[in-house]
Coordinates of C-alpha atoms in Angstrom, one line a residue:
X11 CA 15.2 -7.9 11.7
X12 CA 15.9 -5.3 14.2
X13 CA 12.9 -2.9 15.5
X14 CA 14.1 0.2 13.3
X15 CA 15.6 -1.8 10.6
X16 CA 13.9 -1.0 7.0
X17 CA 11.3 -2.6 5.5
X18 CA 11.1 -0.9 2.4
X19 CA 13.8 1.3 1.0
X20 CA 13.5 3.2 -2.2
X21 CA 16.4 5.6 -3.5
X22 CA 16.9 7.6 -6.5
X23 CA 14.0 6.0 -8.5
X24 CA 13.1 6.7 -11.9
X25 CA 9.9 5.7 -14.0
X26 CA 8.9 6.7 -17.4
X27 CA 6.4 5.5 -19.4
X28 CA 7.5 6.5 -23.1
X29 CA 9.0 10.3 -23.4
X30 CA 6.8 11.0 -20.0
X31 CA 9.0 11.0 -16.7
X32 CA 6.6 10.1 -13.8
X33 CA 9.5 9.8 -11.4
X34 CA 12.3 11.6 -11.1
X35 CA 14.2 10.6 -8.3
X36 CA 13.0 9.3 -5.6
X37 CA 13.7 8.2 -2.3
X38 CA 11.7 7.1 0.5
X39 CA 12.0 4.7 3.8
X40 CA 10.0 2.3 5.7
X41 CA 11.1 1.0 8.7
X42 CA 9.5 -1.9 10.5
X43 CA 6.4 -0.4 12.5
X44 CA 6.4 2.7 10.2
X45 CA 3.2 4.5 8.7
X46 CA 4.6 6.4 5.6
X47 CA 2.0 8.3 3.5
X48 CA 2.0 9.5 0.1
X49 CA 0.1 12.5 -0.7
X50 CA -0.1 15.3 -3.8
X51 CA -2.2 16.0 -6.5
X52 CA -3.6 13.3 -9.1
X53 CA -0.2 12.6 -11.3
X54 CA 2.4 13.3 -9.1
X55 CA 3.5 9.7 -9.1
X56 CA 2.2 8.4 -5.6
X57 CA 0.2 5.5 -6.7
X58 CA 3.5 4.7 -9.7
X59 CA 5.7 4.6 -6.8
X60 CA 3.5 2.0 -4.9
X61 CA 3.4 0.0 -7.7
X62 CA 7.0 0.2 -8.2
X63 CA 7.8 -0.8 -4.9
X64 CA 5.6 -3.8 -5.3
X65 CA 7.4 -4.9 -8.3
X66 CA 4.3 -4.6 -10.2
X67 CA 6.2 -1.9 -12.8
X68 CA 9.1 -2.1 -13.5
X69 CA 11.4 1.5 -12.7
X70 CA 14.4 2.1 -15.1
X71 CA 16.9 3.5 -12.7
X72 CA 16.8 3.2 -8.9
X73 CA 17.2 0.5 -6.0
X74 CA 14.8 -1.3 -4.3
X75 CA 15.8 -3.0 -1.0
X76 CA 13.5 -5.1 0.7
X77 CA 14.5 -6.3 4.6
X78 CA 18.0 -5.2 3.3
X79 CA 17.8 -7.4 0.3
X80 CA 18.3 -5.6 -2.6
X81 CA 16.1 -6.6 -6.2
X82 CA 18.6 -7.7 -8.9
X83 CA 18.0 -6.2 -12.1
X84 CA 19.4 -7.2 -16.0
X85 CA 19.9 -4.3 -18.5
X86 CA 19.5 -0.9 -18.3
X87 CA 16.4 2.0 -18.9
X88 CA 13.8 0.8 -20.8
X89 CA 14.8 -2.8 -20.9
X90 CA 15.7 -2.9 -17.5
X91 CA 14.1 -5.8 -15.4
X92 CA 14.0 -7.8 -12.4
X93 CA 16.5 -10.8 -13.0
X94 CA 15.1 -13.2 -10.4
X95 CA 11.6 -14.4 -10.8
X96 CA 12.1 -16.7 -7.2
X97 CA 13.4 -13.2 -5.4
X98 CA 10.4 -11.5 -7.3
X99 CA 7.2 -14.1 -6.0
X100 CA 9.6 -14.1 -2.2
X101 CA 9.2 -10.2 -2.1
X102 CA 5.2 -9.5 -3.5
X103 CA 4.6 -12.3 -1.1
X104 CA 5.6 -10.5 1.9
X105 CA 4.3 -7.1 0.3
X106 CA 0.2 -7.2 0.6
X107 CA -1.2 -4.7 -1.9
X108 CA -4.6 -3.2 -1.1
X109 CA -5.9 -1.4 -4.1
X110 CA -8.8 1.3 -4.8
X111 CA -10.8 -1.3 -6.3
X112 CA -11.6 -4.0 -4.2
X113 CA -10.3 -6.6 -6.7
X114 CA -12.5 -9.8 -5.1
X115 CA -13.5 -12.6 -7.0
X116 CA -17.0 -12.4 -8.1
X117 CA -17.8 -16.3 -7.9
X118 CA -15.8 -16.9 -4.3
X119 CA -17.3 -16.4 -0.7
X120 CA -15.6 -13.6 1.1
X121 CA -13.9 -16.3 3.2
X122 CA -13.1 -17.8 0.1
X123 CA -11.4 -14.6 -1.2
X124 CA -9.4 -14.1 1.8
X125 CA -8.3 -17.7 1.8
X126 CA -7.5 -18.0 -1.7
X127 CA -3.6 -16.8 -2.0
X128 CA -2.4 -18.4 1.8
X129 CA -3.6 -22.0 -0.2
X130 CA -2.5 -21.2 -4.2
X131 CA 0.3 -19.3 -3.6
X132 CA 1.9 -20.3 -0.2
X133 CA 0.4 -23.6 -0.4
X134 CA 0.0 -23.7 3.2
X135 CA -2.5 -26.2 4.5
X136 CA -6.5 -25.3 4.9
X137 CA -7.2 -26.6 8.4
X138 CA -4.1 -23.8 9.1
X139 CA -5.7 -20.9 6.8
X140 CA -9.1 -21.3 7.5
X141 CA -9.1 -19.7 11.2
X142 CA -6.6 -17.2 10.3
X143 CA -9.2 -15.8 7.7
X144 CA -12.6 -16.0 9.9
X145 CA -9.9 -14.2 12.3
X146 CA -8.8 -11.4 10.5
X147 CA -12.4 -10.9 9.2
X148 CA -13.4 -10.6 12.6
X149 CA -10.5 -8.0 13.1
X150 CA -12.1 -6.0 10.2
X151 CA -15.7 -6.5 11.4
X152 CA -17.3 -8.4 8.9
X153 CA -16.8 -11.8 10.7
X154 CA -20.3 -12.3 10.2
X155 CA -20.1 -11.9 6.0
X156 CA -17.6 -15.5 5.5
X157 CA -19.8 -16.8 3.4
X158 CA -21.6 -14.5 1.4
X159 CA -20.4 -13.0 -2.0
X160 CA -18.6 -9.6 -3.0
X161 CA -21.9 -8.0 -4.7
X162 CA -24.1 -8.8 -1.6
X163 CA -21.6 -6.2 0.4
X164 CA -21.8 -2.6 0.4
X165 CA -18.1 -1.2 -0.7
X166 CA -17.0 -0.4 2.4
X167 CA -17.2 -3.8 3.5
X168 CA -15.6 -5.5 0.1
X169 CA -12.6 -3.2 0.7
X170 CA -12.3 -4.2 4.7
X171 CA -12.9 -8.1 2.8
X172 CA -9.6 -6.8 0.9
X173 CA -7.6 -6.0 3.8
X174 CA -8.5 -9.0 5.3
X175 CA -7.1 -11.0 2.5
X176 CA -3.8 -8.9 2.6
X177 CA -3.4 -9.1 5.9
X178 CA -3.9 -13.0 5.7
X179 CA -0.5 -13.7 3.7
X180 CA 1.0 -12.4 7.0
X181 CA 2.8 -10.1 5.0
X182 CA 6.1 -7.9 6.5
X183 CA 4.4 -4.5 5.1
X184 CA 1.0 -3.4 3.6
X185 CA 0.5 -1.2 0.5
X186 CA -2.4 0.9 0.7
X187 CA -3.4 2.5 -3.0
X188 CA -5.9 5.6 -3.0
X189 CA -8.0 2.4 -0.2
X190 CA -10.7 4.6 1.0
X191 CA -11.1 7.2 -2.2
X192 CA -13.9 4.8 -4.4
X193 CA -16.2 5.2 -1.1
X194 CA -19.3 7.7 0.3
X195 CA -18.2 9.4 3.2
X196 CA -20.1 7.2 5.5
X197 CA -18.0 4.1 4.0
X198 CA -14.7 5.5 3.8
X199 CA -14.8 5.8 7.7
X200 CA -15.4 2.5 8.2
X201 CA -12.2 1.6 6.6
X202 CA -10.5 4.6 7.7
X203 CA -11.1 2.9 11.3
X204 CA -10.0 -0.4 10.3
X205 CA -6.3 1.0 9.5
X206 CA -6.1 3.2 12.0
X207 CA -6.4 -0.1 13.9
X208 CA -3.7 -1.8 12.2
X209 CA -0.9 1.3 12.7
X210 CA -2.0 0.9 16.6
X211 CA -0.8 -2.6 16.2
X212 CA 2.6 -1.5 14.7
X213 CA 2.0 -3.1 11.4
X214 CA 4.6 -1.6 8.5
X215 CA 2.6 0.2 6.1
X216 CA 3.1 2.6 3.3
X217 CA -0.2 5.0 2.4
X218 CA -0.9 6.4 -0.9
X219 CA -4.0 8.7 0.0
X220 CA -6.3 11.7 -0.6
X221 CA -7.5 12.0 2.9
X222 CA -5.4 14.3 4.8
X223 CA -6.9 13.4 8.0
X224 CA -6.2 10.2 7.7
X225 CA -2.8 11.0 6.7
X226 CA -2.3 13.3 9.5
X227 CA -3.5 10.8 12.1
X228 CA -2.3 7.7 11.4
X229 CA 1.3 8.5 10.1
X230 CA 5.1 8.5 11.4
X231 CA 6.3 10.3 8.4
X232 CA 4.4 12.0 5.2
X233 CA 5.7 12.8 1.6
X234 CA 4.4 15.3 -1.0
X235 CA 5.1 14.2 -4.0
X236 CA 5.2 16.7 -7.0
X237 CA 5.9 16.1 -10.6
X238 CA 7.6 13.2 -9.7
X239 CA 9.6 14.6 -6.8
X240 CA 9.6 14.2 -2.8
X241 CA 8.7 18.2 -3.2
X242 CA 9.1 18.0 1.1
X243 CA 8.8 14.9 3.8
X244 CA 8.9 14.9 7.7
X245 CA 6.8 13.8 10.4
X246 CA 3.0 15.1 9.9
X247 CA 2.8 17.3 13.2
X248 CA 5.1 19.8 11.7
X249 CA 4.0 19.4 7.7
X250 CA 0.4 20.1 8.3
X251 CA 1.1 22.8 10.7
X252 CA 4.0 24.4 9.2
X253 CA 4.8 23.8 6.0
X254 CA 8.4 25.0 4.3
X255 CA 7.3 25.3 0.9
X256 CA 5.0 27.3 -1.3
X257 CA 3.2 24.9 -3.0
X258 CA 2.8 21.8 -0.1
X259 CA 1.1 25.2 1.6
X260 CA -1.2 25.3 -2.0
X261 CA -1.9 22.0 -1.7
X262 CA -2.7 21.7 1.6
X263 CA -5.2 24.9 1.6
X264 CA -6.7 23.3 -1.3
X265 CA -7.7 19.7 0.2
X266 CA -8.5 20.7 3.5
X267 CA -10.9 23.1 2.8
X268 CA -12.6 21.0 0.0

């Protein structure tokens, strides 16, 4: 893959769940060492649009290409569907998805979590994973937590525990759901931190978020998403300083001075 080849490229997508059209349309770009954020109001289709993307839903008109391999799909609207399970488990693989909830198993150590999916679903050996995982905690600073359990950690550090386990599959791109919006201020920081770290690296990721600031700073390229639309896009320094339409200028006025 070139340096400014895609990652991720989304056009003309369409999601509905029943008579309710969540997307209506929509296209979007990652390229390799991008930070794309999603922002807009709660049901604007952000977080559907990350799912989609992952695979996890399933969008009834639209292509997905991932590393300029498009998903094949059977049928058509509703019954439309991935056609190739192998292509499916090859793309999620190299698509880490870090959701609002920290989603770590109760039972398991935190090293455990982390190590979990590199040995089940890669089957890659142990005496391999097992220093990848105390390293990437260490990269989110909770090195010191590898063997304690979810509920002994406040939620700041379960959701760094989460990025460590996404980044551990040595994915080509991270998904970031709503990552820091279940957390106190104080918490949220810490993880804000941790992926400002992560778009310093160069790592291809694509934001869904509430935290303008976050948005603002970290980001090559921002969408506002309304009503299922790319309502306007471009690089943050000119949306959050100059925006071209009416209600990004709402919405903006709105969140920033909440």
């Amino acid at each position: 893959m070139t340096d400014n080849a895609p990652v991720i490229e989304i056009r003309d997508l369409h999601k509905s769940y029943g008579q309710l059209e969540v997307l209506k349309g929509v296209d979007i770009t990652a390229r390799k060492g991008d930070v794309v954020s999603l922002i807009g109001s709660s049901g604007s289709g952000k977080s559907t649009l990350l799912r989609c993307a992952n695979l996890l839903e399933d969008s009834q008109q639209g292509d997905i290409v991932f590393c300029g391999e498009p998903v094949s799909w059977k049928g058509a609207g509703t019954n439309r569907h991935p056609s190739d399970r192998k292509q499916i488990m090859r793309i999620r693989t190299n698509l880490s998805m870090v959701f609002q909830q920290f989603n770590l198993w109760a039972h398991m150590t935190i090293l455990q979590n982390v190590m979990e999916a590199p040995l089940t679903v890669l089957g890659r050996d142990r005496a391999e994973v097992e220093p990848a995982a105390r390293a990437y905690l260490e990269k989110v600073g909770i090195g010191d937590k590898a063997d304690v359990y979810p509920a002994q950690l406040s939620g700041g550090q379960q959701q760094r525990a989460a990025i460590a386990r996404a980044l551990c599959m040595e994915p080509k791109a991270l998904l970031f759901d709503e990552p820091t919006s279940a957390l106190d201020p104080e918490l949220e920081q810490e993880v804000v931190r941790v992926i400002q770290a992560l778009a310093e690296e160069g790592r291809t990721m694509i934001l869904v978020t509430h935290d303008m600031t976050m948005a603002r700073d970290v980001s090559d390229h921002v969408a506002f998403l309304h009503q299922g639309r790319i309502e306007e896009q471009g690089a943050p320094a000119r949306l959050f300083t100059d925006p071209e339409t009416d209600r990004l200028r709402g919405f903006l006025s709105s969140t920033l001075a909440a």
